[in-house]
């Protein structure tokens, strides 16, 4: 038996089924909540350019290497190449002085700075026919032994003082400490030849005490490396002293033992700037103007000359007896 069913006419009428009735509103769904605005993404910090630290390290290493090269080159210049410079001047000055002696015009009184005034020989230490110039500044002693301008010339009445370097520019007095009492020193000037005999030693701490009125005093640095004082050898004149015309000029601070010629600092700065400009020109423009090989061929002599001038100017700032 089937379940009874209701016809449409038998069901209760809904409002929507009533003719002319108001239709029921459709069910409404609540609006979905609006999502919160997303936070702006944080911009990552830009990483350091790759290789910046490496480039800085390379530049530092290059500058350090270049500075070391320049310092080693300066030491090599002082101990080796400066002797060639002094030897060249000695050869020229010796010929000049021999001509002056032959013409009887060699100076016997005041002389121009750096002019040859005597020739000395010290056989005991192998010093032969060495020209002595007038003046004892650093520049003067680059040429050879220097006569202190406020003293008598060798052979004249009074005390004659001669300075010379111990380590650089030919090192004329490198073996001065080897002299012994009784060794002979020969000096030739425009007034003739004189002979001295070594009799006293001294130093900056204990100056030589020699009662001889006519004597020759030789002075140099007391060390091959770090110079802190001087050593000296005094020799008495054998025979009769020659006339001393007098009228000697006074000394200046740069004439004193171990003095530095700071007046040469501007020259050092100018030569250094010229060297820097030449290197910069070679790096930036030289290869654009010429092929690589030609650029080096053109600039190498120029750079060598400028570097030599820098070293020479720097040497003038060292103690004059070094």
mmCIF file of C-alpha atoms in Angstrom:
data_model
loop_
_atom_site.group_PDB
_atom_site.id
_atom_site.type_symbol
_atom_site.label_atom_id
_atom_site.label_comp_id
_atom_site.label_asym_id
_atom_site.label_seq_id
_atom_site.Cartn_x
_atom_site.Cartn_y
_atom_site.Cartn_z
ATOM 1 C CA UNK A 1 0.000 0.000 0.000
ATOM 2 C CA UNK A 2 1.650 3.276 -1.019
ATOM 3 C CA UNK A 3 1.913 6.329 1.136
ATOM 4 C CA UNK A 4 -0.625 8.967 0.500
ATOM 5 C CA UNK A 5 0.666 11.983 -1.440
ATOM 6 C CA UNK A 6 -0.559 15.490 -1.392
ATOM 7 C CA UNK A 7 -1.465 17.232 -4.514
ATOM 8 C CA UNK A 8 -0.499 20.788 -5.073
ATOM 9 C CA UNK A 9 -3.999 21.822 -4.330
ATOM 10 C CA UNK A 10 -3.924 20.011 -1.004
ATOM 11 C CA UNK A 11 -0.537 21.596 0.231
ATOM 12 C CA UNK A 12 -0.509 24.737 2.313
ATOM 13 C CA UNK A 13 -0.005 27.662 0.124
ATOM 14 C CA UNK A 14 3.324 29.629 0.404
ATOM 15 C CA UNK A 15 3.425 33.312 -0.086
ATOM 16 C CA UNK A 16 5.260 32.682 -3.237
ATOM 17 C CA UNK A 17 2.502 30.491 -4.492
ATOM 18 C CA UNK A 18 -0.301 32.863 -3.808
ATOM 19 C CA UNK A 19 -1.200 34.593 -6.940
ATOM 20 C CA UNK A 20 -0.335 38.225 -6.660
ATOM 21 C CA UNK A 21 1.685 37.698 -3.419
ATOM 22 C CA UNK A 22 5.132 39.143 -2.712
ATOM 23 C CA UNK A 23 7.897 36.724 -3.628
ATOM 24 C CA UNK A 24 10.194 35.704 -0.795
ATOM 25 C CA UNK A 25 13.628 37.359 -0.933
ATOM 26 C CA UNK A 26 16.472 35.043 -1.784
ATOM 27 C CA UNK A 27 18.744 34.118 1.074
ATOM 28 C CA UNK A 28 21.693 36.498 1.435
ATOM 29 C CA UNK A 29 25.310 35.507 2.154
ATOM 30 C CA UNK A 30 27.295 37.804 4.469
ATOM 31 C CA UNK A 31 30.160 39.557 2.616
ATOM 32 C CA UNK A 32 33.538 37.975 2.977
ATOM 33 C CA UNK A 33 35.906 39.988 5.163
ATOM 34 C CA UNK A 34 38.321 42.201 3.183
ATOM 35 C CA UNK A 35 41.812 40.848 3.470
ATOM 36 C CA UNK A 36 44.271 43.030 5.350
ATOM 37 C CA UNK A 37 46.702 44.830 3.085
ATOM 38 C CA UNK A 38 49.847 42.852 2.689
ATOM 39 C CA UNK A 39 52.992 44.421 4.180
ATOM 40 C CA UNK A 40 55.311 45.909 1.602
ATOM 41 C CA UNK A 41 58.187 43.552 0.961
ATOM 42 C CA UNK A 42 61.447 44.739 2.568
ATOM 43 C CA UNK A 43 63.934 45.727 -0.062
ATOM 44 C CA UNK A 44 67.050 43.656 0.374
ATOM 45 C CA UNK A 45 70.262 45.596 0.985
ATOM 46 C CA UNK A 46 72.328 45.834 -2.131
ATOM 47 C CA UNK A 47 75.317 43.544 -1.845
ATOM 48 C CA UNK A 48 78.767 45.085 -1.939
ATOM 49 C CA UNK A 49 80.207 45.064 -5.438
ATOM 50 C CA UNK A 50 82.079 41.885 -5.984
ATOM 51 C CA UNK A 51 85.844 42.359 -5.846
ATOM 52 C CA UNK A 52 85.883 45.750 -4.033
ATOM 53 C CA UNK A 53 87.912 44.383 -1.128
ATOM 54 C CA UNK A 54 90.188 42.525 -3.496
ATOM 55 C CA UNK A 55 90.816 45.654 -5.561
ATOM 56 C CA UNK A 56 91.680 47.653 -2.444
ATOM 57 C CA UNK A 57 94.094 44.932 -1.370
ATOM 58 C CA UNK A 58 95.714 44.882 -4.788
ATOM 59 C CA UNK A 59 96.139 48.664 -4.772
ATOM 60 C CA UNK A 60 97.674 48.581 -1.297
ATOM 61 C CA UNK A 61 100.030 45.784 -2.259
ATOM 62 C CA UNK A 62 101.037 47.615 -5.433
ATOM 63 C CA UNK A 63 101.746 50.861 -3.565
ATOM 64 C CA UNK A 64 103.760 49.007 -0.924
ATOM 65 C CA UNK A 65 105.754 47.156 -3.558
ATOM 66 C CA UNK A 66 106.468 50.374 -5.436
ATOM 67 C CA UNK A 67 107.582 52.137 -2.254
ATOM 68 C CA UNK A 68 109.838 49.206 -1.400
ATOM 69 C CA UNK A 69 111.296 49.275 -4.904
ATOM 70 C CA UNK A 70 112.063 52.993 -4.580
ATOM 71 C CA UNK A 71 113.723 52.532 -1.168
ATOM 72 C CA UNK A 72 115.834 49.602 -2.350
ATOM 73 C CA UNK A 73 116.769 51.616 -5.430
ATOM 74 C CA UNK A 74 117.812 54.558 -3.249
ATOM 75 C CA UNK A 75 120.067 52.328 -1.121
ATOM 76 C CA UNK A 76 121.592 50.850 -4.280
ATOM 77 C CA UNK A 77 122.136 54.362 -5.631
ATOM 78 C CA UNK A 78 123.922 55.459 -2.440
ATOM 79 C CA UNK A 79 126.162 52.442 -2.062
ATOM 80 C CA UNK A 80 126.940 51.731 -5.713
ATOM 81 C CA UNK A 81 125.847 54.261 -8.315
ATOM 82 C CA UNK A 82 126.757 57.412 -6.383
ATOM 83 C CA UNK A 83 130.403 56.375 -6.606
ATOM 84 C CA UNK A 84 130.178 56.579 -10.395
ATOM 85 C CA UNK A 85 128.865 60.121 -10.092
ATOM 86 C CA UNK A 86 131.684 61.114 -7.734
ATOM 87 C CA UNK A 87 134.272 59.411 -9.946
ATOM 88 C CA UNK A 88 133.066 61.305 -13.011
ATOM 89 C CA UNK A 89 133.383 64.620 -11.197
ATOM 90 C CA UNK A 90 136.802 63.690 -9.810
ATOM 91 C CA UNK A 91 138.153 62.962 -13.287
ATOM 92 C CA UNK A 92 136.916 66.296 -14.610
ATOM 93 C CA UNK A 93 138.047 68.254 -11.530
ATOM 94 C CA UNK A 94 141.492 66.665 -11.575
ATOM 95 C CA UNK A 95 142.098 67.773 -15.166
ATOM 96 C CA UNK A 96 140.841 71.258 -14.322
ATOM 97 C CA UNK A 97 143.108 71.538 -11.275
ATOM 98 C CA UNK A 98 146.161 70.251 -13.169
ATOM 99 C CA UNK A 99 145.613 72.935 -15.796
ATOM 100 C CA UNK A 100 145.295 75.571 -13.063
ATOM 101 C CA UNK A 101 148.543 74.386 -11.472
ATOM 102 C CA UNK A 102 150.298 74.493 -14.832
ATOM 103 C CA UNK A 103 149.074 78.046 -15.404
ATOM 104 C CA UNK A 104 149.776 79.070 -11.770
ATOM 105 C CA UNK A 105 146.167 80.159 -11.243
ATOM 106 C CA UNK A 106 145.083 77.530 -8.709
ATOM 107 C CA UNK A 107 143.270 79.183 -5.752
ATOM 108 C CA UNK A 108 145.295 79.844 -2.615
ATOM 109 C CA UNK A 109 142.681 81.855 -0.756
ATOM 110 C CA UNK A 110 138.921 82.097 -0.977
ATOM 111 C CA UNK A 111 137.499 79.926 -3.768
ATOM 112 C CA UNK A 112 134.047 79.430 -5.289
ATOM 113 C CA UNK A 113 131.879 76.834 -3.631
ATOM 114 C CA UNK A 114 132.687 73.379 -5.017
ATOM 115 C CA UNK A 115 135.842 74.504 -6.848
ATOM 116 C CA UNK A 116 138.951 72.269 -6.635
ATOM 117 C CA UNK A 117 141.531 73.655 -4.180
ATOM 118 C CA UNK A 118 143.878 70.742 -3.466
ATOM 119 C CA UNK A 119 144.835 67.152 -4.232
ATOM 120 C CA UNK A 120 145.522 64.760 -1.362
ATOM 121 C CA UNK A 121 147.092 61.303 -1.238
ATOM 122 C CA UNK A 122 147.031 58.848 1.670
ATOM 123 C CA UNK A 123 148.892 55.707 0.568
ATOM 124 C CA UNK A 124 148.135 53.798 3.798
ATOM 125 C CA UNK A 125 144.412 53.625 2.919
ATOM 126 C CA UNK A 126 144.741 53.594 -0.855
ATOM 127 C CA UNK A 127 143.595 57.172 -1.443
ATOM 128 C CA UNK A 128 145.454 58.569 -4.450
ATOM 129 C CA UNK A 129 145.248 61.862 -6.334
ATOM 130 C CA UNK A 130 141.884 62.766 -4.848
ATOM 131 C CA UNK A 131 140.625 66.283 -5.514
ATOM 132 C CA UNK A 132 139.513 68.368 -2.520
ATOM 133 C CA UNK A 133 136.775 70.916 -3.256
ATOM 134 C CA UNK A 134 136.010 74.061 -1.317
ATOM 135 C CA UNK A 135 132.994 73.665 0.965
ATOM 136 C CA UNK A 136 131.577 70.903 3.159
ATOM 137 C CA UNK A 137 127.826 70.937 2.497
ATOM 138 C CA UNK A 138 126.101 67.758 1.417
ATOM 139 C CA UNK A 139 126.251 68.861 -2.215
ATOM 140 C CA UNK A 140 129.983 69.682 -1.948
ATOM 141 C CA UNK A 141 130.840 66.293 -0.461
ATOM 142 C CA UNK A 142 129.053 64.518 -3.314
ATOM 143 C CA UNK A 143 132.034 65.634 -5.405
ATOM 144 C CA UNK A 144 134.718 64.306 -3.068
ATOM 145 C CA UNK A 145 136.536 65.488 0.075
ATOM 146 C CA UNK A 146 135.673 69.062 1.065
ATOM 147 C CA UNK A 147 137.773 71.766 2.647
ATOM 148 C CA UNK A 148 136.015 73.575 5.490
ATOM 149 C CA UNK A 149 136.022 77.092 4.160
ATOM 150 C CA UNK A 150 136.792 78.883 7.433
ATOM 151 C CA UNK A 151 140.131 77.054 7.861
ATOM 152 C CA UNK A 152 143.533 77.270 6.148
ATOM 153 C CA UNK A 153 144.205 75.348 2.964
ATOM 154 C CA UNK A 154 146.443 72.284 3.328
ATOM 155 C CA UNK A 155 150.082 73.339 3.640
ATOM 156 C CA UNK A 156 149.316 76.828 4.924
ATOM 157 C CA UNK A 157 149.946 78.260 8.362
ATOM 158 C CA UNK A 158 147.262 77.190 10.803
ATOM 159 C CA UNK A 159 144.789 74.336 11.008
ATOM 160 C CA UNK A 160 143.283 72.905 7.839
ATOM 161 C CA UNK A 161 140.130 70.763 8.138
ATOM 162 C CA UNK A 162 138.942 68.364 5.437
ATOM 163 C CA UNK A 163 135.659 66.402 5.550
ATOM 164 C CA UNK A 164 134.750 63.397 3.422
ATOM 165 C CA UNK A 165 132.021 60.760 3.277
ATOM 166 C CA UNK A 166 132.404 57.292 4.745
ATOM 167 C CA UNK A 167 129.757 55.264 2.896
ATOM 168 C CA UNK A 168 128.491 56.963 -0.243
ATOM 169 C CA UNK A 169 129.745 58.924 -3.249
ATOM 170 C CA UNK A 170 132.994 57.016 -3.510
ATOM 171 C CA UNK A 171 133.457 56.881 0.296
ATOM 172 C CA UNK A 172 136.896 58.577 0.231
ATOM 173 C CA UNK A 173 137.362 58.253 4.019
ATOM 174 C CA UNK A 174 135.837 54.780 4.434
ATOM 175 C CA UNK A 175 139.143 53.499 5.882
ATOM 176 C CA UNK A 176 140.167 56.608 7.793
ATOM 177 C CA UNK A 177 140.172 54.672 11.099
ATOM 178 C CA UNK A 178 142.900 52.393 9.720
ATOM 179 C CA UNK A 179 145.458 55.177 9.779
ATOM 180 C CA UNK A 180 148.222 54.723 12.337
ATOM 181 C CA UNK A 181 150.619 57.097 13.991
ATOM 182 C CA UNK A 182 153.448 57.798 11.559
ATOM 183 C CA UNK A 183 151.417 57.343 8.352
ATOM 184 C CA UNK A 184 151.990 60.042 5.754
ATOM 185 C CA UNK A 185 149.487 62.360 4.060
ATOM 186 C CA UNK A 186 150.481 64.342 0.967
ATOM 187 C CA UNK A 187 148.725 67.516 -0.161
ATOM 188 C CA UNK A 188 149.254 69.593 -3.284
ATOM 189 C CA UNK A 189 147.862 73.118 -3.697
ATOM 190 C CA UNK A 190 148.598 76.168 -5.788
ATOM 191 C CA UNK A 191 151.463 76.930 -3.356
ATOM 192 C CA UNK A 192 153.219 73.588 -3.663
ATOM 193 C CA UNK A 193 153.393 70.136 -2.092
ATOM 194 C CA UNK A 194 153.191 69.481 1.667
ATOM 195 C CA UNK A 195 153.692 66.377 3.797
ATOM 196 C CA UNK A 196 151.854 65.584 7.026
ATOM 197 C CA UNK A 197 152.462 62.839 9.597
ATOM 198 C CA UNK A 198 149.588 61.300 11.546
ATOM 199 C CA UNK A 199 150.019 61.732 15.296
ATOM 200 C CA UNK A 200 146.596 62.039 17.069
ATOM 201 C CA UNK A 201 143.120 60.473 16.854
ATOM 202 C CA UNK A 202 139.816 61.884 18.072
ATOM 203 C CA UNK A 203 136.041 61.653 17.909
ATOM 204 C CA UNK A 204 133.033 63.902 18.432
ATOM 205 C CA UNK A 205 132.939 62.774 22.078
ATOM 206 C CA UNK A 206 136.712 63.117 22.586
ATOM 207 C CA UNK A 207 138.161 65.672 20.148
ATOM 208 C CA UNK A 208 141.773 65.269 19.122
ATOM 209 C CA UNK A 209 144.152 67.350 21.200
ATOM 210 C CA UNK A 210 147.150 68.323 19.111
ATOM 211 C CA UNK A 211 149.448 71.157 20.133
ATOM 212 C CA UNK A 212 150.955 71.429 16.649
ATOM 213 C CA UNK A 213 150.125 74.912 15.279
ATOM 214 C CA UNK A 214 150.198 73.781 11.665
ATOM 215 C CA UNK A 215 148.217 70.616 11.123
ATOM 216 C CA UNK A 216 145.694 68.834 8.934
ATOM 217 C CA UNK A 217 142.527 67.348 10.459
ATOM 218 C CA UNK A 218 140.563 64.726 8.529
ATOM 219 C CA UNK A 219 136.942 64.079 9.627
ATOM 220 C CA UNK A 220 134.315 61.505 8.661
ATOM 221 C CA UNK A 221 131.339 59.616 10.115
ATOM 222 C CA UNK A 222 131.845 57.107 12.915
ATOM 223 C CA UNK A 223 129.687 54.298 11.499
ATOM 224 C CA UNK A 224 128.946 52.486 8.266
ATOM 225 C CA UNK A 225 125.183 52.447 8.966
ATOM 226 C CA UNK A 226 123.606 54.576 11.693
ATOM 227 C CA UNK A 227 125.827 57.609 12.087
ATOM 228 C CA UNK A 228 125.735 59.289 15.484
ATOM 229 C CA UNK A 229 129.078 61.090 15.603
ATOM 230 C CA UNK A 230 132.414 61.612 13.921
ATOM 231 C CA UNK A 231 135.965 60.341 14.018
ATOM 232 C CA UNK A 232 138.969 62.465 13.221
ATOM 233 C CA UNK A 233 142.657 62.065 12.495
ATOM 234 C CA UNK A 234 145.112 64.878 13.125
ATOM 235 C CA UNK A 235 148.451 65.080 11.326
ATOM 236 C CA UNK A 236 151.257 67.577 11.968
ATOM 237 C CA UNK A 237 152.926 69.415 9.107
ATOM 238 C CA UNK A 238 156.458 68.312 8.257
ATOM 239 C CA UNK A 239 158.604 71.291 7.266
ATOM 240 C CA UNK A 240 157.749 74.954 6.917
ATOM 241 C CA UNK A 241 154.187 76.137 6.458
ATOM 242 C CA UNK A 242 153.255 78.317 3.502
ATOM 243 C CA UNK A 243 151.723 81.762 3.753
ATOM 244 C CA UNK A 244 148.066 82.008 4.649
ATOM 245 C CA UNK A 245 146.411 84.981 2.918
ATOM 246 C CA UNK A 246 143.507 84.891 5.391
ATOM 247 C CA UNK A 247 140.165 86.474 4.621
ATOM 248 C CA UNK A 248 138.322 83.188 4.956
ATOM 249 C CA UNK A 249 134.517 83.327 4.966
ATOM 250 C CA UNK A 250 132.586 82.094 7.976
ATOM 251 C CA UNK A 251 130.784 78.788 7.987
ATOM 252 C CA UNK A 252 127.053 78.250 7.639
ATOM 253 C CA UNK A 253 125.049 75.557 9.490
ATOM 254 C CA UNK A 254 125.203 73.186 6.506
ATOM 255 C CA UNK A 255 129.041 73.275 6.653
ATOM 256 C CA UNK A 256 129.129 71.570 10.049
ATOM 257 C CA UNK A 257 129.824 67.868 10.502
ATOM 258 C CA UNK A 258 126.740 65.642 10.016
ATOM 259 C CA UNK A 259 124.639 68.595 8.835
ATOM 260 C CA UNK A 260 121.752 68.071 6.429
ATOM 261 C CA UNK A 261 121.168 70.435 3.529
ATOM 262 C CA UNK A 262 117.426 71.043 3.938
ATOM 263 C CA UNK A 263 117.619 73.729 1.251
ATOM 264 C CA UNK A 264 117.499 70.847 -1.216
ATOM 265 C CA UNK A 265 113.972 69.840 -0.167
ATOM 266 C CA UNK A 266 112.201 71.999 -2.814
ATOM 267 C CA UNK A 267 114.376 70.427 -5.502
ATOM 268 C CA UNK A 268 113.429 66.960 -4.255
ATOM 269 C CA UNK A 269 109.733 67.864 -4.391
ATOM 270 C CA UNK A 270 110.005 69.228 -7.934
ATOM 271 C CA UNK A 271 111.882 66.194 -9.248
ATOM 272 C CA UNK A 272 109.419 63.852 -7.536
ATOM 273 C CA UNK A 273 106.473 65.658 -9.146
ATOM 274 C CA UNK A 274 108.179 65.505 -12.527
ATOM 275 C CA UNK A 275 108.714 61.762 -12.093
ATOM 276 C CA UNK A 276 105.081 61.247 -11.100
ATOM 277 C CA UNK A 277 103.893 63.257 -14.112
ATOM 278 C CA UNK A 278 106.068 61.216 -16.465
ATOM 279 C CA UNK A 279 104.787 57.915 -15.068
ATOM 280 C CA UNK A 280 101.183 59.139 -15.320
ATOM 281 C CA UNK A 281 101.721 60.266 -18.903
ATOM 282 C CA UNK A 282 103.191 56.875 -19.805
ATOM 283 C CA UNK A 283 100.299 54.961 -18.251
ATOM 284 C CA UNK A 284 97.460 57.140 -19.569
ATOM 285 C CA UNK A 285 98.696 58.377 -22.906
ATOM 286 C CA UNK A 286 101.962 56.763 -23.867
ATOM 287 C CA UNK A 287 100.409 53.585 -25.231
ATOM 288 C CA UNK A 288 97.860 55.580 -27.206
ATOM 289 C CA UNK A 289 100.510 57.634 -28.955
ATOM 290 C CA UNK A 290 103.008 54.855 -29.648
ATOM 291 C CA UNK A 291 103.055 51.071 -29.737
ATOM 292 C CA UNK A 292 103.854 49.459 -26.396
ATOM 293 C CA UNK A 293 107.501 48.787 -27.209
ATOM 294 C CA UNK A 294 108.081 52.275 -28.593
ATOM 295 C CA UNK A 295 106.446 53.896 -25.557
ATOM 296 C CA UNK A 296 108.791 52.103 -23.178
ATOM 297 C CA UNK A 297 111.758 52.899 -25.409
ATOM 298 C CA UNK A 298 110.903 56.607 -25.331
ATOM 299 C CA UNK A 299 110.018 56.907 -21.652
ATOM 300 C CA UNK A 300 112.645 54.660 -20.030
ATOM 301 C CA UNK A 301 115.582 57.114 -20.400
ATOM 302 C CA UNK A 302 113.371 59.978 -19.207
ATOM 303 C CA UNK A 303 112.170 58.041 -16.167
ATOM 304 C CA UNK A 304 115.725 56.933 -15.386
ATOM 305 C CA UNK A 305 117.027 60.503 -15.497
ATOM 306 C CA UNK A 306 114.195 61.788 -13.313
ATOM 307 C CA UNK A 307 114.643 58.960 -10.807
ATOM 308 C CA UNK A 308 118.380 59.684 -10.624
ATOM 309 C CA UNK A 309 117.623 63.353 -9.899
ATOM 310 C CA UNK A 310 115.151 62.358 -7.172
ATOM 311 C CA UNK A 311 117.750 60.135 -5.527
ATOM 312 C CA UNK A 312 120.465 62.784 -5.773
ATOM 313 C CA UNK A 313 118.224 65.404 -4.169
ATOM 314 C CA UNK A 314 117.251 62.962 -1.418
ATOM 315 C CA UNK A 315 120.917 62.158 -0.743
ATOM 316 C CA UNK A 316 121.594 65.845 -0.122
ATOM 317 C CA UNK A 317 119.213 65.678 2.839
ATOM 318 C CA UNK A 318 121.281 62.975 4.550
ATOM 319 C CA UNK A 319 124.093 63.859 6.993
ATOM 320 C CA UNK A 320 126.932 65.241 4.881
ATOM 321 C CA UNK A 321 129.500 62.691 6.121
ATOM 322 C CA UNK A 322 127.399 59.580 5.444
#
